[in-house]
Short mmCIF file of N, CA and C and ligand atoms in Angstrom, two decimals:
data_model
loop_
_atom_site.label_atom_id
_atom_site.label_comp_id
_atom_site.label_asym_id
_atom_site.label_seq_id
_atom_site.Cartn_x
_atom_site.Cartn_y
_atom_site.Cartn_z
N UNK Q 14 0.85 -1.19 0.00
CA UNK Q 14 0.00 0.01 0.00
C UNK Q 14 0.87 1.26 0.00
N UNK Q 15 0.44 2.25 -0.75
CA UNK Q 15 1.21 3.50 -0.79
C UNK Q 15 1.13 4.23 0.56
N UNK Q 16 2.12 5.08 0.76
CA UNK Q 16 2.22 5.80 2.03
C UNK Q 16 2.21 7.30 1.73
N UNK Q 17 1.19 7.97 2.23
CA UNK Q 17 1.06 9.42 2.01
C UNK Q 17 1.36 10.18 3.30
N UNK Q 18 2.23 11.16 3.23
CA UNK Q 18 2.48 12.06 4.34
C UNK Q 18 1.75 13.38 4.07
N UNK Q 19 1.00 13.81 5.06
CA UNK Q 19 0.30 15.12 4.98
C UNK Q 19 1.09 16.11 5.84
N UNK Q 20 1.56 17.17 5.22
CA UNK Q 20 2.25 18.20 6.01
C UNK Q 20 1.23 19.27 6.43
N UNK Q 21 1.14 19.45 7.75
CA UNK Q 21 0.28 20.50 8.31
C UNK Q 21 1.20 21.57 8.87
N UNK Q 22 1.36 22.70 8.17
CA UNK Q 22 2.45 23.60 8.53
C UNK Q 22 2.13 24.74 9.50
N UNK Q 23 0.86 25.00 9.75
CA UNK Q 23 0.55 26.18 10.57
C UNK Q 23 0.95 25.93 12.02
N UNK Q 24 1.73 26.88 12.57
CA UNK Q 24 2.09 26.82 13.99
C UNK Q 24 1.40 27.95 14.74
N UNK Q 25 0.43 28.57 14.08
CA UNK Q 25 -0.25 29.74 14.62
C UNK Q 25 -1.20 29.35 15.77
N UNK Q 26 -1.22 30.19 16.80
CA UNK Q 26 -2.19 29.99 17.89
C UNK Q 26 -3.61 30.08 17.33
N UNK Q 27 -4.41 29.08 17.60
CA UNK Q 27 -5.78 29.09 17.08
C UNK Q 27 -5.86 28.71 15.59
N UNK Q 28 -4.86 28.02 15.12
CA UNK Q 28 -4.80 27.64 13.70
C UNK Q 28 -6.05 26.85 13.26
N UNK Q 29 -6.37 27.01 11.98
CA UNK Q 29 -7.58 26.33 11.47
C UNK Q 29 -7.26 25.39 10.31
N UNK Q 30 -6.16 25.61 9.61
CA UNK Q 30 -5.88 24.76 8.45
C UNK Q 30 -5.62 23.30 8.85
N UNK Q 31 -5.22 23.13 10.12
CA UNK Q 31 -4.98 21.76 10.60
C UNK Q 31 -6.26 20.90 10.49
N UNK Q 32 -7.40 21.57 10.53
CA UNK Q 32 -8.67 20.84 10.38
C UNK Q 32 -8.71 20.08 9.04
N UNK Q 33 -8.16 20.71 8.03
CA UNK Q 33 -8.20 20.10 6.68
C UNK Q 33 -7.19 18.92 6.64
N UNK Q 34 -6.07 19.04 7.34
CA UNK Q 34 -5.13 17.93 7.43
C UNK Q 34 -5.78 16.72 8.09
N UNK Q 35 -6.49 17.00 9.19
CA UNK Q 35 -7.20 15.91 9.92
C UNK Q 35 -8.28 15.30 9.00
N UNK Q 36 -8.96 16.16 8.29
CA UNK Q 36 -9.99 15.66 7.37
C UNK Q 36 -9.40 14.70 6.34
N UNK Q 37 -8.29 15.10 5.71
CA UNK Q 37 -7.68 14.24 4.69
C UNK Q 37 -7.16 12.94 5.29
N UNK Q 38 -6.60 13.03 6.49
CA UNK Q 38 -6.13 11.81 7.12
C UNK Q 38 -7.30 10.83 7.33
N UNK Q 39 -8.41 11.36 7.83
CA UNK Q 39 -9.59 10.51 8.05
C UNK Q 39 -10.15 9.97 6.75
N UNK Q 40 -10.18 10.82 5.71
CA UNK Q 40 -10.75 10.39 4.43
C UNK Q 40 -9.91 9.26 3.79
N UNK Q 41 -8.61 9.44 3.84
CA UNK Q 41 -7.70 8.44 3.24
C UNK Q 41 -7.87 7.11 3.98
N UNK Q 42 -7.99 7.17 5.30
CA UNK Q 42 -8.20 5.94 6.09
C UNK Q 42 -9.54 5.32 5.81
N UNK Q 43 -10.57 6.20 5.82
CA UNK Q 43 -11.97 5.72 5.60
C UNK Q 43 -12.11 4.98 4.29
N UNK Q 44 -11.46 5.51 3.24
CA UNK Q 44 -11.58 4.91 1.90
C UNK Q 44 -10.44 3.92 1.62
N UNK Q 45 -9.58 3.73 2.62
CA UNK Q 45 -8.46 2.79 2.48
C UNK Q 45 -7.64 3.03 1.22
N UNK Q 46 -7.32 4.32 1.01
CA UNK Q 46 -6.62 4.71 -0.24
C UNK Q 46 -5.11 4.50 -0.10
N UNK Q 47 -4.58 4.62 1.11
CA UNK Q 47 -3.15 4.55 1.33
C UNK Q 47 -2.89 4.54 2.83
N UNK Q 48 -1.65 4.21 3.22
CA UNK Q 48 -1.24 4.48 4.59
C UNK Q 48 -1.08 6.00 4.68
N UNK Q 49 -1.35 6.56 5.83
CA UNK Q 49 -1.31 8.04 5.93
C UNK Q 49 -0.85 8.49 7.31
N UNK Q 50 -0.13 9.58 7.32
CA UNK Q 50 0.34 10.16 8.58
C UNK Q 50 0.44 11.67 8.43
N UNK Q 51 -0.02 12.39 9.46
CA UNK Q 51 0.15 13.85 9.46
C UNK Q 51 1.51 14.19 10.05
N UNK Q 52 2.27 14.97 9.33
CA UNK Q 52 3.50 15.54 9.87
C UNK Q 52 3.15 16.97 10.29
N UNK Q 53 3.00 17.18 11.59
CA UNK Q 53 2.49 18.43 12.13
C UNK Q 53 3.67 19.32 12.56
N UNK Q 54 3.89 20.39 11.82
CA UNK Q 54 5.07 21.22 12.13
C UNK Q 54 4.95 21.91 13.49
N UNK Q 55 3.73 22.04 14.01
CA UNK Q 55 3.59 22.58 15.36
C UNK Q 55 4.29 21.68 16.39
N UNK Q 56 4.17 20.38 16.17
CA UNK Q 56 4.78 19.43 17.11
C UNK Q 56 6.30 19.41 16.97
N UNK Q 57 6.79 19.64 15.75
CA UNK Q 57 8.24 19.57 15.56
C UNK Q 57 8.97 20.74 16.22
N UNK Q 58 8.28 21.86 16.34
CA UNK Q 58 8.89 23.05 16.95
C UNK Q 58 10.31 23.34 16.40
N UNK Q 59 10.39 23.36 15.08
CA UNK Q 59 11.69 23.60 14.45
C UNK Q 59 12.20 25.02 14.74
N UNK Q 60 13.50 25.17 14.92
CA UNK Q 60 14.06 26.53 14.92
C UNK Q 60 14.14 27.01 13.48
N UNK Q 61 14.50 28.26 13.28
CA UNK Q 61 14.78 28.74 11.95
C UNK Q 61 16.14 28.15 11.56
N UNK Q 62 16.15 27.25 10.56
CA UNK Q 62 17.37 26.53 10.27
C UNK Q 62 18.44 27.44 9.67
N UNK Q 63 19.67 27.23 10.11
CA UNK Q 63 20.81 28.02 9.61
C UNK Q 63 21.44 27.39 8.37
N UNK Q 64 21.09 26.08 8.15
CA UNK Q 64 21.68 25.39 7.00
C UNK Q 64 20.82 24.18 6.66
N UNK Q 65 20.96 23.67 5.46
CA UNK Q 65 20.24 22.46 5.07
C UNK Q 65 20.72 21.28 5.92
N UNK Q 66 19.82 20.33 6.10
CA UNK Q 66 20.11 19.21 7.02
C UNK Q 66 21.41 18.50 6.66
N UNK Q 67 21.61 18.25 5.36
CA UNK Q 67 22.76 17.44 4.96
C UNK Q 67 24.10 18.13 5.23
N UNK Q 68 24.08 19.43 5.46
CA UNK Q 68 25.32 20.17 5.76
C UNK Q 68 25.46 20.47 7.26
N UNK Q 69 24.50 20.02 8.07
CA UNK Q 69 24.58 20.29 9.50
C UNK Q 69 25.48 19.24 10.18
N UNK Q 70 26.31 19.68 11.10
CA UNK Q 70 27.20 18.75 11.81
C UNK Q 70 26.47 18.01 12.93
N UNK Q 71 25.59 18.72 13.61
CA UNK Q 71 24.86 18.07 14.72
C UNK Q 71 23.37 18.35 14.54
N UNK Q 72 22.74 17.62 13.61
CA UNK Q 72 21.33 17.90 13.34
C UNK Q 72 20.44 17.52 14.52
N UNK Q 73 19.35 18.25 14.67
CA UNK Q 73 18.35 17.91 15.65
C UNK Q 73 17.72 16.58 15.25
N UNK Q 74 17.39 15.76 16.24
CA UNK Q 74 16.76 14.48 15.89
C UNK Q 74 15.39 14.69 15.24
N UNK Q 75 14.72 15.77 15.61
CA UNK Q 75 13.40 16.07 14.97
C UNK Q 75 13.59 16.37 13.47
N UNK Q 76 14.70 17.05 13.16
CA UNK Q 76 14.94 17.38 11.75
C UNK Q 76 15.24 16.11 10.95
N UNK Q 77 16.03 15.22 11.53
CA UNK Q 77 16.33 13.95 10.88
C UNK Q 77 15.07 13.10 10.75
N UNK Q 78 14.24 13.15 11.77
CA UNK Q 78 12.98 12.40 11.74
C UNK Q 78 12.06 12.93 10.62
N UNK Q 79 11.99 14.25 10.48
CA UNK Q 79 11.20 14.85 9.44
C UNK Q 79 11.72 14.42 8.05
N UNK Q 80 13.04 14.46 7.91
CA UNK Q 80 13.65 14.07 6.61
C UNK Q 80 13.33 12.63 6.29
N UNK Q 81 13.38 11.78 7.29
CA UNK Q 81 13.10 10.35 7.09
C UNK Q 81 11.65 10.11 6.65
N UNK Q 82 10.75 10.89 7.25
CA UNK Q 82 9.34 10.72 6.88
C UNK Q 82 9.11 11.13 5.40
N UNK Q 83 9.74 12.21 5.00
CA UNK Q 83 9.58 12.64 3.61
C UNK Q 83 10.26 11.60 2.68
N UNK Q 84 11.43 11.13 3.09
CA UNK Q 84 12.13 10.13 2.26
C UNK Q 84 11.28 8.88 2.06
N UNK Q 85 10.64 8.43 3.13
CA UNK Q 85 9.85 7.19 3.10
C UNK Q 85 8.49 7.37 2.39
N UNK Q 86 8.03 8.60 2.26
CA UNK Q 86 6.69 8.83 1.71
C UNK Q 86 6.66 8.51 0.21
N UNK Q 87 5.60 7.86 -0.23
CA UNK Q 87 5.42 7.67 -1.68
C UNK Q 87 4.86 8.96 -2.28
N UNK Q 88 4.16 9.72 -1.49
CA UNK Q 88 3.62 10.99 -1.95
C UNK Q 88 3.38 11.92 -0.78
N UNK Q 89 3.40 13.21 -1.04
CA UNK Q 89 3.25 14.20 0.05
C UNK Q 89 2.08 15.12 -0.32
N UNK Q 90 1.25 15.38 0.65
CA UNK Q 90 0.12 16.33 0.48
C UNK Q 90 0.39 17.48 1.44
N UNK Q 91 0.54 18.67 0.89
CA UNK Q 91 0.80 19.85 1.72
C UNK Q 91 -0.48 20.68 1.82
N UNK Q 92 -0.89 20.91 3.07
CA UNK Q 92 -2.10 21.70 3.33
C UNK Q 92 -1.62 23.06 3.81
N UNK Q 93 -1.62 24.03 2.93
CA UNK Q 93 -1.02 25.33 3.31
C UNK Q 93 -2.04 26.44 3.45
N UNK Q 94 -2.00 27.16 4.59
CA UNK Q 94 -2.76 28.41 4.62
C UNK Q 94 -2.03 29.47 3.80
N UNK Q 95 -2.75 30.55 3.51
CA UNK Q 95 -2.09 31.65 2.81
C UNK Q 95 -1.84 32.78 3.81
N UNK Q 96 -0.57 33.20 3.87
CA UNK Q 96 -0.20 34.35 4.69
C UNK Q 96 0.34 35.42 3.77
N UNK Q 97 -0.35 36.52 3.66
CA UNK Q 97 0.10 37.64 2.82
C UNK Q 97 0.54 37.18 1.42
N UNK Q 98 -0.31 36.38 0.83
CA UNK Q 98 -0.07 35.98 -0.55
C UNK Q 98 0.94 34.86 -0.72
N UNK Q 99 1.50 34.38 0.37
CA UNK Q 99 2.47 33.27 0.29
C UNK Q 99 2.13 32.19 1.29
N UNK Q 100 3.09 31.30 1.50
CA UNK Q 100 2.87 30.22 2.46
C UNK Q 100 3.52 30.61 3.79
N UNK Q 101 3.20 29.93 4.89
CA UNK Q 101 3.79 30.28 6.19
C UNK Q 101 5.31 30.06 6.19
N UNK Q 102 6.00 30.89 6.94
CA UNK Q 102 7.46 30.77 7.05
C UNK Q 102 7.84 29.38 7.59
N UNK Q 103 6.98 28.83 8.45
CA UNK Q 103 7.26 27.49 9.01
C UNK Q 103 7.39 26.44 7.90
N UNK Q 104 6.58 26.61 6.86
CA UNK Q 104 6.61 25.63 5.77
C UNK Q 104 7.85 25.80 4.88
N UNK Q 105 8.17 27.04 4.55
CA UNK Q 105 9.36 27.30 3.73
C UNK Q 105 10.63 26.85 4.45
N UNK Q 106 10.65 27.08 5.75
CA UNK Q 106 11.78 26.65 6.59
C UNK Q 106 11.97 25.13 6.48
N UNK Q 107 10.87 24.38 6.51
CA UNK Q 107 10.92 22.93 6.44
C UNK Q 107 11.24 22.45 5.04
N UNK Q 108 10.69 23.12 4.02
CA UNK Q 108 10.99 22.71 2.64
C UNK Q 108 12.47 22.90 2.36
N UNK Q 109 13.02 24.03 2.77
CA UNK Q 109 14.42 24.36 2.46
C UNK Q 109 15.41 23.52 3.26
N UNK Q 110 14.92 22.83 4.26
CA UNK Q 110 15.81 21.97 5.07
C UNK Q 110 16.32 20.77 4.27
N UNK Q 111 15.49 20.32 3.34
CA UNK Q 111 15.79 19.10 2.61
C UNK Q 111 16.16 19.38 1.16
N UNK Q 112 16.81 18.41 0.53
CA UNK Q 112 17.17 18.54 -0.87
C UNK Q 112 16.74 17.25 -1.60
N UNK Q 113 17.57 16.21 -1.49
CA UNK Q 113 17.30 14.96 -2.24
C UNK Q 113 15.96 14.34 -1.88
N UNK Q 114 15.55 14.57 -0.63
CA UNK Q 114 14.28 13.95 -0.19
C UNK Q 114 13.09 14.39 -1.06
N UNK Q 115 13.22 15.59 -1.64
CA UNK Q 115 12.10 16.07 -2.47
C UNK Q 115 12.21 15.60 -3.92
N UNK Q 116 13.37 15.16 -4.31
CA UNK Q 116 13.63 14.90 -5.73
C UNK Q 116 12.71 13.79 -6.27
N UNK Q 117 11.96 14.13 -7.31
CA UNK Q 117 10.97 13.21 -7.94
C UNK Q 117 9.92 12.69 -6.96
N UNK Q 118 9.68 13.44 -5.91
CA UNK Q 118 8.64 13.08 -4.95
C UNK Q 118 7.32 13.67 -5.43
N UNK Q 119 6.29 12.84 -5.62
CA UNK Q 119 5.00 13.42 -5.97
C UNK Q 119 4.45 14.29 -4.82
N UNK Q 120 4.17 15.55 -5.12
CA UNK Q 120 3.69 16.50 -4.08
C UNK Q 120 2.44 17.20 -4.59
N UNK Q 121 1.38 17.14 -3.80
CA UNK Q 121 0.13 17.84 -4.14
C UNK Q 121 -0.13 18.92 -3.09
N UNK Q 122 -0.84 19.97 -3.52
CA UNK Q 122 -1.09 21.11 -2.62
C UNK Q 122 -2.58 21.41 -2.50
N UNK Q 123 -2.99 21.62 -1.24
CA UNK Q 123 -4.32 22.15 -0.99
C UNK Q 123 -4.11 23.41 -0.15
N UNK Q 124 -4.90 24.44 -0.43
CA UNK Q 124 -4.72 25.71 0.30
C UNK Q 124 -6.00 26.07 1.07
N UNK Q 125 -5.76 26.86 2.10
CA UNK Q 125 -6.81 27.18 3.05
C UNK Q 125 -6.79 28.67 3.35
N UNK Q 126 -7.96 29.29 3.45
CA UNK Q 126 -8.00 30.66 3.99
C UNK Q 126 -9.35 30.88 4.68
N UNK Q 127 -9.42 31.97 5.42
CA UNK Q 127 -10.69 32.28 6.06
C UNK Q 127 -11.55 33.22 5.21
N UNK Q 128 -11.01 33.59 4.04
CA UNK Q 128 -11.79 34.45 3.13
C UNK Q 128 -12.29 33.61 1.96
N UNK Q 129 -12.71 34.34 0.91
CA UNK Q 129 -13.31 33.65 -0.24
C UNK Q 129 -12.31 33.09 -1.24
N UNK Q 130 -11.06 33.57 -1.15
CA UNK Q 130 -10.13 33.22 -2.22
C UNK Q 130 -9.31 31.95 -1.97
N UNK Q 131 -9.42 31.43 -0.75
CA UNK Q 131 -8.92 30.08 -0.45
C UNK Q 131 -7.43 29.87 -0.65
N UNK Q 132 -6.68 30.96 -0.55
CA UNK Q 132 -5.23 30.77 -0.58
C UNK Q 132 -4.63 30.45 -1.94
N UNK Q 133 -5.29 30.86 -2.99
CA UNK Q 133 -4.80 30.51 -4.33
C UNK Q 133 -3.41 31.10 -4.61
N UNK Q 134 -3.09 32.25 -4.01
CA UNK Q 134 -1.80 32.86 -4.32
C UNK Q 134 -0.64 32.09 -3.69
N UNK Q 135 -0.90 31.41 -2.58
CA UNK Q 135 0.17 30.66 -1.91
C UNK Q 135 0.68 29.50 -2.78
N UNK Q 136 -0.21 29.00 -3.63
CA UNK Q 136 0.13 27.84 -4.49
C UNK Q 136 1.33 28.16 -5.39
N UNK Q 137 1.34 29.36 -5.93
CA UNK Q 137 2.33 29.72 -6.96
C UNK Q 137 3.75 29.55 -6.44
N UNK Q 138 4.04 30.15 -5.30
CA UNK Q 138 5.41 30.10 -4.76
C UNK Q 138 5.75 28.70 -4.27
N UNK Q 139 4.74 27.99 -3.73
CA UNK Q 139 5.01 26.63 -3.27
C UNK Q 139 5.38 25.71 -4.43
N UNK Q 140 4.58 25.76 -5.48
CA UNK Q 140 4.85 24.90 -6.65
C UNK Q 140 6.21 25.23 -7.25
N UNK Q 141 6.53 26.53 -7.27
CA UNK Q 141 7.79 26.91 -7.88
C UNK Q 141 8.98 26.41 -7.04
N UNK Q 142 8.91 26.59 -5.73
CA UNK Q 142 10.01 26.12 -4.86
C UNK Q 142 10.20 24.62 -4.97
N UNK Q 143 9.11 23.88 -4.90
CA UNK Q 143 9.24 22.42 -4.96
C UNK Q 143 9.68 21.94 -6.33
N UNK Q 144 9.29 22.67 -7.37
CA UNK Q 144 9.76 22.25 -8.72
C UNK Q 144 11.26 22.52 -8.85
N UNK Q 145 11.76 23.58 -8.20
CA UNK Q 145 13.22 23.83 -8.24
C UNK Q 145 13.99 22.70 -7.53
N UNK Q 146 13.32 22.05 -6.59
CA UNK Q 146 13.94 20.93 -5.88
C UNK Q 146 13.74 19.62 -6.62
N UNK Q 147 13.06 19.66 -7.76
CA UNK Q 147 12.88 18.48 -8.59
C UNK Q 147 11.75 17.58 -8.19
N UNK Q 148 10.82 18.09 -7.37
CA UNK Q 148 9.66 17.28 -6.98
C UNK Q 148 8.73 17.12 -8.20
N UNK Q 149 7.92 16.06 -8.14
CA UNK Q 149 6.87 15.87 -9.20
C UNK Q 149 5.65 16.63 -8.71
N UNK Q 150 5.41 17.77 -9.30
CA UNK Q 150 4.31 18.62 -8.86
C UNK Q 150 2.99 18.08 -9.45
N UNK Q 151 2.06 17.79 -8.60
CA UNK Q 151 0.73 17.37 -9.08
C UNK Q 151 0.00 18.64 -9.52
N UNK Q 152 -0.36 18.74 -10.80
CA UNK Q 152 -1.00 20.00 -11.26
C UNK Q 152 -2.32 20.29 -10.60
N UNK Q 153 -3.07 19.23 -10.26
CA UNK Q 153 -4.38 19.46 -9.61
C UNK Q 153 -4.17 20.05 -8.24
N UNK Q 154 -4.95 21.06 -7.91
CA UNK Q 154 -4.88 21.65 -6.57
C UNK Q 154 -6.30 21.71 -5.99
N UNK Q 155 -6.38 21.90 -4.70
CA UNK Q 155 -7.69 22.03 -4.08
C UNK Q 155 -7.69 23.21 -3.13
N UNK Q 156 -8.75 23.97 -3.14
CA UNK Q 156 -8.84 25.19 -2.35
C UNK Q 156 -9.99 25.12 -1.35
N UNK Q 157 -9.69 25.53 -0.14
CA UNK Q 157 -10.71 25.51 0.92
C UNK Q 157 -10.92 26.93 1.46
N UNK Q 158 -11.91 27.66 0.94
CA UNK Q 158 -12.23 28.98 1.48
C UNK Q 158 -13.03 28.89 2.77
N UNK Q 159 -13.20 30.02 3.45
CA UNK Q 159 -14.08 30.14 4.61
C UNK Q 159 -13.90 28.97 5.59
N UNK Q 160 -12.66 28.69 5.90
CA UNK Q 160 -12.31 27.51 6.70
C UNK Q 160 -13.03 27.45 8.02
N UNK Q 161 -13.29 28.61 8.62
CA UNK Q 161 -13.89 28.63 9.96
C UNK Q 161 -15.31 28.05 9.96
N UNK Q 162 -16.00 28.11 8.82
CA UNK Q 162 -17.34 27.52 8.78
C UNK Q 162 -17.38 26.25 7.94
N UNK Q 163 -16.35 26.03 7.13
CA UNK Q 163 -16.37 24.84 6.23
C UNK Q 163 -16.04 23.54 6.98
N UNK Q 164 -15.26 23.66 8.09
CA UNK Q 164 -14.87 22.46 8.87
C UNK Q 164 -15.00 22.77 10.34
N UNK Q 165 -15.39 21.76 11.12
CA UNK Q 165 -15.38 21.97 12.56
C UNK Q 165 -14.00 21.63 13.13
N UNK Q 166 -13.83 21.76 14.43
CA UNK Q 166 -12.52 21.60 15.04
C UNK Q 166 -11.96 20.19 14.94
N UNK Q 167 -12.85 19.23 14.66
CA UNK Q 167 -12.39 17.84 14.50
C UNK Q 167 -12.15 17.47 13.05
N UNK Q 168 -12.20 18.46 12.18
CA UNK Q 168 -11.93 18.19 10.78
C UNK Q 168 -13.12 17.62 10.03
N UNK Q 169 -14.31 17.81 10.59
CA UNK Q 169 -15.50 17.30 9.90
C UNK Q 169 -16.07 18.44 9.04
N UNK Q 170 -16.21 18.18 7.72
CA UNK Q 170 -16.72 19.24 6.84
C UNK Q 170 -18.22 19.48 7.04
N UNK Q 171 -18.62 20.74 6.86
CA UNK Q 171 -20.04 21.10 6.97
C UNK Q 171 -20.86 20.35 5.91
N UNK Q 172 -20.29 20.23 4.70
CA UNK Q 172 -20.95 19.50 3.62
C UNK Q 172 -20.04 18.32 3.23
N UNK Q 173 -20.23 17.21 3.92
CA UNK Q 173 -19.31 16.08 3.73
C UNK Q 173 -19.39 15.49 2.32
N UNK Q 174 -20.59 15.38 1.81
CA UNK Q 174 -20.75 14.74 0.50
C UNK Q 174 -19.99 15.52 -0.61
N UNK Q 175 -20.22 16.82 -0.62
CA UNK Q 175 -19.58 17.67 -1.63
C UNK Q 175 -18.06 17.75 -1.41
N UNK Q 176 -17.66 17.85 -0.15
CA UNK Q 176 -16.23 17.95 0.16
C UNK Q 176 -15.51 16.65 -0.19
N UNK Q 177 -16.13 15.53 0.17
CA UNK Q 177 -15.53 14.24 -0.16
C UNK Q 177 -15.36 14.06 -1.66
N UNK Q 178 -16.38 14.46 -2.42
CA UNK Q 178 -16.34 14.26 -3.88
C UNK Q 178 -15.12 15.00 -4.48
N UNK Q 179 -14.96 16.26 -4.16
CA UNK Q 179 -13.86 16.99 -4.75
C UNK Q 179 -12.52 16.56 -4.19
N UNK Q 180 -12.52 16.15 -2.92
CA UNK Q 180 -11.25 15.71 -2.30
C UNK Q 180 -10.80 14.37 -2.84
N UNK Q 181 -11.74 13.46 -3.11
CA UNK Q 181 -11.37 12.16 -3.66
C UNK Q 181 -10.84 12.30 -5.07
N UNK Q 182 -11.44 13.17 -5.84
CA UNK Q 182 -10.95 13.40 -7.19
C UNK Q 182 -9.53 13.98 -7.14
N UNK Q 183 -9.28 14.87 -6.22
CA UNK Q 183 -7.95 15.46 -6.04
C UNK Q 183 -6.93 14.40 -5.57
N UNK Q 184 -7.34 13.57 -4.61
CA UNK Q 184 -6.43 12.50 -4.14
C UNK Q 184 -6.11 11.50 -5.22
N UNK Q 185 -7.09 11.25 -6.10
CA UNK Q 185 -6.82 10.34 -7.22
C UNK Q 185 -5.72 10.86 -8.12
N UNK Q 186 -5.63 12.16 -8.25
CA UNK Q 186 -4.55 12.76 -9.05
C UNK Q 186 -3.19 12.48 -8.37
N UNK Q 187 -3.14 12.69 -7.06
CA UNK Q 187 -1.90 12.41 -6.34
C UNK Q 187 -1.54 10.92 -6.47
N UNK Q 188 -2.53 10.06 -6.32
CA UNK Q 188 -2.28 8.63 -6.42
C UNK Q 188 -1.81 8.23 -7.81
N UNK Q 189 -2.30 8.90 -8.82
CA UNK Q 189 -1.86 8.65 -10.21
C UNK Q 189 -0.37 8.95 -10.33
N UNK Q 190 0.04 10.08 -9.79
CA UNK Q 190 1.46 10.44 -9.86
C UNK Q 190 2.33 9.50 -9.04
N UNK Q 191 1.79 9.02 -7.94
CA UNK Q 191 2.54 8.05 -7.12
C UNK Q 191 2.76 6.78 -7.93
N UNK Q 192 1.71 6.32 -8.61
CA UNK Q 192 1.83 5.08 -9.41
C UNK Q 192 2.77 5.31 -10.59
N UNK Q 193 2.65 6.46 -11.23
CA UNK Q 193 3.53 6.77 -12.36
C UNK Q 193 4.98 6.78 -11.94
N UNK Q 194 5.24 7.38 -10.80
CA UNK Q 194 6.60 7.46 -10.26
C UNK Q 194 7.14 6.05 -10.00
N UNK Q 195 6.28 5.19 -9.44
CA UNK Q 195 6.72 3.81 -9.12
C UNK Q 195 7.06 3.04 -10.41
N UNK Q 196 6.28 3.28 -11.44
CA UNK Q 196 6.52 2.57 -12.71
C UNK Q 196 7.86 2.96 -13.31
N UNK Q 197 8.31 4.16 -13.04
CA UNK Q 197 9.59 4.64 -13.63
C UNK Q 197 10.77 4.33 -12.72
N UNK Q 198 10.55 3.71 -11.56
CA UNK Q 198 11.69 3.46 -10.64
C UNK Q 198 12.47 2.21 -11.05
C1 FMN I 230 -0.04 36.53 8.91
C2 FMN I 230 -1.36 36.23 8.20
C3 FMN I 230 -1.50 36.62 6.88
C4 FMN I 230 -2.67 36.29 6.21
N1 FMN I 230 -2.79 36.59 4.87
C5 FMN I 230 -3.83 36.12 4.15
C6 FMN I 230 -3.84 36.25 2.73
O1 FMN I 230 -2.93 36.76 2.10
N2 FMN I 230 -4.92 35.74 2.07
C7 FMN I 230 -5.94 35.13 2.71
O2 FMN I 230 -6.89 34.69 2.06
N3 FMN I 230 -5.95 34.98 4.07
C8 FMN I 230 -4.92 35.47 4.79
N4 FMN I 230 -4.88 35.31 6.15
C9 FMN I 230 -6.02 34.67 6.85
C10 FMN I 230 -5.83 33.16 6.89
O3 FMN I 230 -6.37 32.63 5.70
C11 FMN I 230 -6.55 32.52 8.08
O4 FMN I 230 -6.09 33.12 9.29
C12 FMN I 230 -6.32 31.02 8.15
O5 FMN I 230 -7.09 30.48 9.17
C13 FMN I 230 -4.83 30.72 8.34
O6 FMN I 230 -4.58 29.36 8.56
P1 FMN I 230 -4.20 28.87 10.03
O7 FMN I 230 -5.35 29.23 10.90
O8 FMN I 230 -4.07 27.39 9.91
O9 FMN I 230 -2.92 29.51 10.46
C14 FMN I 230 -3.73 35.62 6.90
C15 FMN I 230 -3.56 35.26 8.22
C16 FMN I 230 -2.38 35.54 8.87
C17 FMN I 230 -2.20 35.09 10.28
#
């Protein structure tokens, strides 16, 4: 079975995008689509890294653990909120920590905001950074506007049927890239 890592990057007090990460974890399990794990950057409590992991002399065990999870993942789903038209600094800090781990890794992006535009601007810089690292960018994206009313605190969507339909179609795209990647290995 394929193994999907969901990165939940918000470390903000009262964060809401984590609800979408929990939702995807539950959906993937419910439909038995893949093995799945949330990599929650709030729990990692990373410092602002001074250098990439592979050049660090005494890396934090949390940083090595994060790298190992990305290395082992068949695909990565990043749930990013939009902060001032970009992604959170916590996410860029974690992306820039790694190099080879991202190479040819299928990566899909879903964005979250509390307004109507659902973080569409954050996608651009994220896709560009990961493509520079040689990741396999899944062109399909998913946007979650009005997060505060679209999901409850346990990651349950207000309209489960509609949310599941679009999310499953999006996940199928990620799974397609995971299978394509495996065929070329
Ligand atoms: C520093 C900051 C900047 C933000 N900038 C944007 C923005 O550019 N576009 C947008 O739609 N929402 C923006 N928002 C609102 C977020 O979409 C909203 O707070 C969302 O819940 C953030 O995800 P989080 O709660 O998981 O941190 C911003 C929020 C913060 C804290």
